[in-house]
Short mmCIF file of C-alpha atoms and ligand atoms in Angstrom, two decimals:
data_model
loop_
_atom_site.label_atom_id
_atom_site.label_comp_id
_atom_site.label_asym_id
_atom_site.label_seq_id
_atom_site.Cartn_x
_atom_site.Cartn_y
_atom_site.Cartn_z
CA MET A 35 76.46 141.57 105.63
CA ALA A 36 72.71 140.82 105.45
CA TYR A 37 71.62 138.37 102.77
CA GLU A 38 68.08 137.47 101.68
CA THR A 39 68.56 134.03 100.17
CA ILE A 40 71.28 132.52 102.35
CA LEU A 41 72.28 132.47 106.02
CA THR A 42 75.87 132.63 107.18
CA GLU A 43 77.35 131.60 110.50
CA VAL A 44 80.93 131.21 111.68
CA LYS A 45 81.60 128.25 114.00
CA GLY A 46 85.20 128.35 115.19
CA ARG A 47 87.35 128.23 112.05
CA VAL A 48 84.45 126.96 109.91
CA GLY A 49 82.25 129.22 107.80
CA VAL A 50 78.76 127.79 107.29
CA ILE A 51 76.47 128.90 104.45
CA THR A 52 72.84 127.70 104.52
CA LEU A 53 70.71 128.12 101.40
CA ASN A 54 67.52 129.80 102.55
CA ARG A 55 64.68 129.95 100.04
CA PRO A 56 62.48 127.36 101.79
CA LYS A 57 59.31 128.17 99.83
CA ALA A 58 61.08 127.37 96.54
CA LEU A 59 63.04 124.39 97.92
CA ASN A 60 66.20 126.50 97.67
CA ALA A 61 65.90 126.90 93.90
CA LEU A 62 68.97 128.76 92.69
CA ASN A 63 67.96 132.13 91.30
CA SER A 64 70.40 134.85 90.21
CA GLN A 65 70.20 136.59 93.56
CA LEU A 66 71.07 133.41 95.46
CA ILE A 67 74.05 132.70 93.21
CA GLU A 68 75.27 136.29 93.64
CA GLU A 69 74.85 136.17 97.44
CA LEU A 70 76.51 132.77 97.63
CA ASN A 71 79.53 134.14 95.76
CA LEU A 72 79.67 137.19 98.05
CA ALA A 73 79.60 134.98 101.15
CA LEU A 74 82.28 132.70 99.71
CA ASP A 75 84.41 135.77 98.85
CA ASP A 76 84.02 136.89 102.42
CA TYR A 77 85.10 133.54 103.89
CA GLU A 78 87.98 133.27 101.41
CA ARG A 79 89.30 136.67 102.57
CA ASN A 80 88.86 135.89 106.27
CA PRO A 81 92.15 134.49 107.62
CA ASP A 82 90.31 132.92 110.56
CA ILE A 83 88.29 130.59 108.30
CA GLY A 84 89.92 127.29 107.33
CA CYS A 85 87.00 125.38 105.82
CA ILE A 86 83.54 126.19 104.46
CA VAL A 87 80.33 124.12 104.73
CA LEU A 88 77.46 124.61 102.29
CA THR A 89 74.08 123.18 103.24
CA GLY A 90 70.34 123.54 102.70
CA SER A 91 67.28 122.33 104.56
CA GLU A 92 66.24 118.82 105.57
CA LYS A 93 63.83 118.71 102.61
CA ALA A 94 66.08 120.22 99.95
CA PHE A 95 69.71 121.07 99.50
CA ALA A 96 68.48 122.73 96.29
CA ALA A 97 65.78 121.59 93.83
CA GLY A 98 67.67 123.06 90.90
CA ALA A 99 68.06 126.34 89.15
CA ASP A 100 64.99 128.54 89.42
CA ILE A 101 62.75 127.29 86.61
CA LYS A 102 60.37 130.23 86.96
CA GLU A 103 63.24 132.68 86.43
CA MET A 104 64.64 130.68 83.49
CA SER A 105 61.29 130.10 81.78
CA VAL A 106 61.15 133.67 80.41
CA LEU A 107 64.72 133.82 79.07
CA GLU A 108 65.43 134.04 75.33
CA TYR A 109 68.38 132.84 73.31
CA PRO A 110 70.34 135.91 72.22
CA GLN A 111 70.16 137.50 75.66
CA ILE A 112 71.05 134.39 77.69
CA TYR A 113 74.07 133.94 75.39
CA LEU A 114 75.12 137.59 75.56
CA ASP A 115 74.78 137.65 79.34
CA ASP A 116 76.69 134.34 79.61
CA PHE A 117 73.94 133.18 81.97
CA PHE A 118 75.31 130.93 84.78
CA ALA A 119 78.91 132.09 84.25
CA GLN A 120 78.81 133.42 87.81
CA ALA A 121 77.97 129.93 89.08
CA ASP A 122 81.38 128.71 87.85
CA ARG A 123 83.08 130.90 90.46
CA ILE A 124 81.56 128.81 93.25
CA GLY A 125 83.80 125.88 92.34
CA GLN A 126 86.92 127.97 91.89
CA ARG A 127 87.65 128.71 95.53
CA ARG A 128 90.91 127.88 97.25
CA LYS A 129 89.61 126.94 100.69
CA PRO A 130 88.08 123.48 101.22
CA LEU A 131 84.33 123.51 100.63
CA ILE A 132 82.11 120.64 101.87
CA ALA A 133 78.50 120.11 100.76
CA ALA A 134 76.14 118.73 103.43
CA VAL A 135 73.24 117.46 101.34
CA ALA A 136 69.87 116.45 102.76
CA GLY A 137 66.74 115.95 100.66
CA TYR A 138 66.63 116.99 97.02
CA ALA A 139 69.83 117.87 95.15
CA LEU A 140 68.39 118.10 91.65
CA GLY A 141 69.61 119.83 88.50
CA GLY A 142 71.56 122.90 89.55
CA GLY A 143 71.36 121.60 93.15
CA CYS A 144 73.24 118.45 92.22
CA GLU A 145 75.65 120.55 90.14
CA LEU A 146 76.23 122.87 93.11
CA ALA A 147 77.04 119.91 95.36
CA LEU A 148 79.41 118.59 92.68
CA MET A 149 81.29 121.91 92.70
CA CYS A 150 82.15 121.33 96.36
CA ASP A 151 85.28 119.36 97.28
CA PHE A 152 83.29 116.49 98.70
CA ILE A 153 79.73 115.68 99.63
CA TYR A 154 78.36 114.31 102.89
CA ALA A 155 74.77 113.17 102.48
CA GLY A 156 71.84 112.67 104.80
CA ASP A 157 70.16 109.29 104.39
CA ASN A 158 67.16 111.04 102.76
CA ALA A 159 69.26 112.70 100.03
CA ARG A 160 68.23 112.35 96.39
CA PHE A 161 70.52 113.32 93.55
CA GLY A 162 69.41 113.82 89.97
CA GLN A 163 69.76 115.78 86.74
CA PRO A 164 66.11 116.08 85.64
CA GLU A 165 66.76 118.83 83.06
CA ILE A 166 65.82 116.37 80.30
CA ASN A 167 62.21 116.56 81.57
CA LEU A 168 62.24 120.32 80.95
CA GLY A 169 63.51 120.05 77.40
CA VAL A 170 67.01 121.25 78.31
CA LEU A 171 70.27 119.81 79.62
CA PRO A 172 72.47 120.47 82.65
CA GLY A 173 74.03 123.94 82.40
CA ILE A 174 76.25 124.36 85.48
CA GLY A 175 78.71 121.57 84.79
CA GLY A 176 76.51 118.53 85.44
CA THR A 177 77.40 116.61 82.27
CA GLN A 178 81.09 117.12 83.05
CA ARG A 179 81.39 116.74 86.82
CA LEU A 180 78.78 113.99 87.22
CA THR A 181 80.54 111.95 84.54
CA ARG A 182 83.89 112.42 86.26
CA ALA A 183 82.33 111.41 89.59
CA LEU A 184 80.27 108.42 88.43
CA GLY A 185 81.70 107.33 85.10
CA LYS A 186 79.93 107.44 81.74
CA ALA A 187 77.32 104.70 82.22
CA LYS A 188 75.62 106.09 85.32
CA ALA A 189 76.01 109.75 84.34
CA MET A 190 74.57 109.10 80.90
CA GLU A 191 71.69 107.11 82.35
CA MET A 192 70.85 109.77 84.94
CA CYS A 193 71.05 112.71 82.52
CA LEU A 194 69.13 110.98 79.72
CA THR A 195 66.35 109.45 81.84
CA GLY A 196 66.18 112.01 84.68
CA ARG A 197 66.33 109.14 87.21
CA GLN A 198 67.15 110.12 90.78
CA MET A 199 69.76 108.35 92.87
CA ASP A 200 69.29 107.83 96.62
CA ALA A 201 72.00 108.41 99.20
CA LYS A 202 73.03 104.77 99.50
CA GLU A 203 73.50 104.36 95.75
CA ALA A 204 75.30 107.71 95.60
CA GLU A 205 77.77 106.53 98.24
CA THR A 206 78.34 103.18 96.51
CA ALA A 207 78.83 104.97 93.19
CA GLY A 208 81.40 107.38 94.67
CA LEU A 209 79.33 110.54 94.37
CA VAL A 210 79.26 111.12 98.12
CA ALA A 211 82.01 110.54 100.66
CA GLN A 212 79.77 109.37 103.53
CA VAL A 213 76.09 109.05 104.43
CA PHE A 214 74.72 109.91 107.89
CA PRO A 215 71.26 109.79 109.47
CA VAL A 216 69.81 113.11 108.37
CA GLY A 217 69.56 114.41 111.95
CA GLN A 218 73.31 113.98 112.40
CA LEU A 219 74.38 115.31 108.99
CA LEU A 220 75.35 118.84 110.00
CA GLU A 221 77.07 117.75 113.20
CA GLU A 222 79.15 115.15 111.32
CA THR A 223 79.95 117.61 108.55
CA LEU A 224 81.07 120.21 111.08
CA LYS A 225 83.27 117.60 112.75
CA ALA A 226 85.06 116.92 109.46
CA ALA A 227 85.20 120.64 108.64
CA ASN A 228 86.78 121.38 112.03
CA THR A 229 89.35 118.64 111.51
CA ILE A 230 90.27 120.20 108.14
CA ALA A 231 90.23 123.76 109.52
CA GLU A 232 92.76 122.81 112.23
CA LYS A 233 95.30 121.67 109.62
CA SER A 234 97.66 124.18 108.05
CA LEU A 235 95.64 126.26 105.58
CA PRO A 236 98.35 126.41 102.89
CA SER A 237 98.58 122.61 102.94
CA THR A 238 94.80 122.05 102.72
CA MET A 239 94.51 124.58 99.88
CA MET A 240 97.44 123.12 97.97
CA THR A 241 96.18 119.56 98.49
CA LYS A 242 92.81 120.59 97.09
CA GLU A 243 94.43 122.30 94.10
CA ALA A 244 96.61 119.29 93.36
CA ILE A 245 93.71 116.81 93.54
CA ASN A 246 91.55 119.02 91.31
CA ARG A 247 94.40 119.10 88.76
CA VAL A 248 93.63 115.40 88.09
CA PHE A 249 90.58 116.47 86.13
CA GLU A 250 92.44 118.89 83.90
CA THR A 251 95.70 117.28 82.95
CA SER A 252 97.74 114.16 82.15
CA LEU A 253 99.29 111.98 84.90
CA ALA A 254 102.83 113.18 84.07
CA GLU A 255 101.77 116.86 84.17
CA GLY A 256 99.80 116.28 87.36
CA VAL A 257 102.73 114.63 89.12
CA ARG A 258 105.02 117.49 88.01
CA PHE A 259 102.48 120.03 89.29
CA GLU A 260 102.24 118.22 92.63
CA ARG A 261 106.04 118.17 93.00
CA ARG A 262 106.32 121.90 92.25
CA ILE A 263 103.79 122.88 94.89
CA PHE A 264 105.31 120.35 97.29
CA HIS A 265 108.60 122.26 96.84
CA ALA A 266 106.78 125.56 97.35
CA ILE A 267 105.23 124.50 100.66
CA PHE A 268 108.73 124.44 102.15
CA ALA A 269 108.52 128.24 102.07
CA THR A 270 105.77 128.18 104.71
CA HIS A 271 106.06 128.53 108.47
CA ASP A 272 103.70 125.59 108.94
CA GLN A 273 105.91 123.10 107.06
CA LYS A 274 108.72 123.87 109.53
CA GLU A 275 106.36 123.82 112.51
CA GLY A 276 104.67 120.56 111.42
CA MET A 277 107.92 118.68 110.90
CA ASN A 278 109.66 120.14 113.98
CA ALA A 279 106.62 119.26 116.12
CA PHE A 280 106.84 115.65 114.94
CA VAL A 281 110.56 115.49 115.74
CA GLU A 282 109.99 117.12 119.15
CA LYS A 283 107.01 114.82 119.88
CA ARG A 284 104.48 117.63 120.43
CA LYS A 285 101.34 118.98 118.75
CA PRO A 286 102.02 121.44 115.90
CA ASP A 287 100.98 125.04 116.40
CA PHE A 288 100.01 126.01 112.87
CA LYS A 289 99.86 129.69 111.97
CA HIS A 290 98.22 129.02 108.59
CA GLN A 291 101.02 130.70 106.72
C1 LIG B 192 70.95 124.62 86.18
C2 LIG B 192 70.43 123.77 85.09
C3 LIG B 192 70.70 124.43 83.77
O1 LIG B 192 71.16 122.58 85.08
C4 LIG B 192 68.96 123.56 85.09
C5 LIG B 192 68.19 123.19 86.31
O2 LIG B 192 68.56 123.09 87.44
S1 LIG B 192 66.58 122.96 85.87
C6 LIG B 192 65.79 122.51 87.39
C7 LIG B 192 65.97 121.09 87.70
N1 LIG B 192 65.14 120.75 88.82
C8 LIG B 192 63.93 120.23 88.68
O3 LIG B 192 63.41 120.00 87.60
C9 LIG B 192 63.16 119.93 89.97
C10 LIG B 192 61.90 120.75 90.05
N2 LIG B 192 61.16 120.47 91.28
C11 LIG B 192 60.45 119.35 91.46
O4 LIG B 192 60.40 118.46 90.63
C12 LIG B 192 59.68 119.25 92.72
O5 LIG B 192 59.54 120.54 93.28
C13 LIG B 192 60.33 118.33 93.77
C14 LIG B 192 60.25 116.87 93.30
C15 LIG B 192 61.78 118.71 94.04
C16 LIG B 192 59.57 118.45 95.13
O6 LIG B 192 58.19 118.23 94.92
P1 LIG B 192 57.14 118.65 96.04
O7 LIG B 192 57.57 118.17 97.37
O8 LIG B 192 55.81 118.20 95.54
O9 LIG B 192 57.22 120.24 96.11
P2 LIG B 192 56.65 121.29 95.05
O10 LIG B 192 55.25 121.67 95.43
O11 LIG B 192 56.89 120.82 93.65
O12 LIG B 192 57.65 122.53 95.26
C17 LIG B 192 57.48 123.44 96.36
C18 LIG B 192 57.70 124.85 95.81
O13 LIG B 192 59.02 124.94 95.31
C19 LIG B 192 58.99 125.38 93.96
N3 LIG B 192 60.13 124.80 93.24
C20 LIG B 192 60.61 123.55 93.35
N4 LIG B 192 61.65 123.39 92.53
C21 LIG B 192 61.81 124.55 91.88
C22 LIG B 192 62.73 125.00 90.89
N5 LIG B 192 63.71 124.24 90.43
N6 LIG B 192 62.59 126.27 90.43
C23 LIG B 192 61.62 127.09 90.89
N7 LIG B 192 60.74 126.72 91.86
C24 LIG B 192 60.84 125.45 92.33
C25 LIG B 192 57.65 124.88 93.45
O14 LIG B 192 57.28 125.58 92.30
C26 LIG B 192 56.77 125.14 94.64
O15 LIG B 192 56.47 126.52 94.74
P3 LIG B 192 54.99 127.07 94.33
O16 LIG B 192 54.88 126.87 92.86
O17 LIG B 192 54.03 126.26 95.14
O18 LIG B 192 55.06 128.51 94.69
#
């Protein structure tokens, strides 16, 4: 399928999506969010894809939601249309989704990265929620996910002052998993994505679901949930193959089912 605001490329079992509105620093307009969801739908349906990488350019992962598009919106309509509801779907995918962030990840760009399962950052990355400077507040989950990622003090400070965080601070604070020289970011992200894509798909999807449950439930409920899906994974071919391969001292041949 041909898209106007993103590029897609399959590399082995990894589906790569590159945000591609360079003139607007990958600002997220409605078309981009729609195309991103279509591409994710496509990779989710494709049984040959085991992991997805979302990236932007060296200058900007995404400089936020499209301010020009938003500037003309009015209250009753934005409420009726449930503006940005479609963006929620990005973070509701089953397959592992890694953000490779170089340059600006501001506002909706930071929120988009936070919807991914983890973030690898280039050493030039800058994270921020500058909505306060526009007289608004984060609207795609920033107040919720940033606070879960960083804790109240840093999230509150960033959202109230609009201060940006560099890659090193973001790694120390636990927002990003690893930082790489920007020229190596995609290569390193693809390496991790390939490693994940070679594992059994049911086990990567269930692991992701169980970890995400942490943010929605109590410890006791979470542990019960984990145990139930641990039981369920014994219905898969790959559980048998993985354990038999260990016993027989050979590499597992996962069928992703
Ligand atoms: C989703 C919500 C609800 O949470 C809300 C949001 O996301 S609100 C948006 C939050 N983001 C911002 O406030 C960042 C806005 N951008 C900037 O501050 C700067 O562009 C910069 C610091 C990221 C980069 O500055 P610079 O290198 O000087 O480049 P510019 O000349 O400013 O930008 C180049 C080009 O891109 C357009 N642009 C940049 N960001 C956006 C945006 N968020 N929406 C729409 N367009 C954006 C900018 O207007 C320039 O285009 P032209 O005007 O020259 O055509």
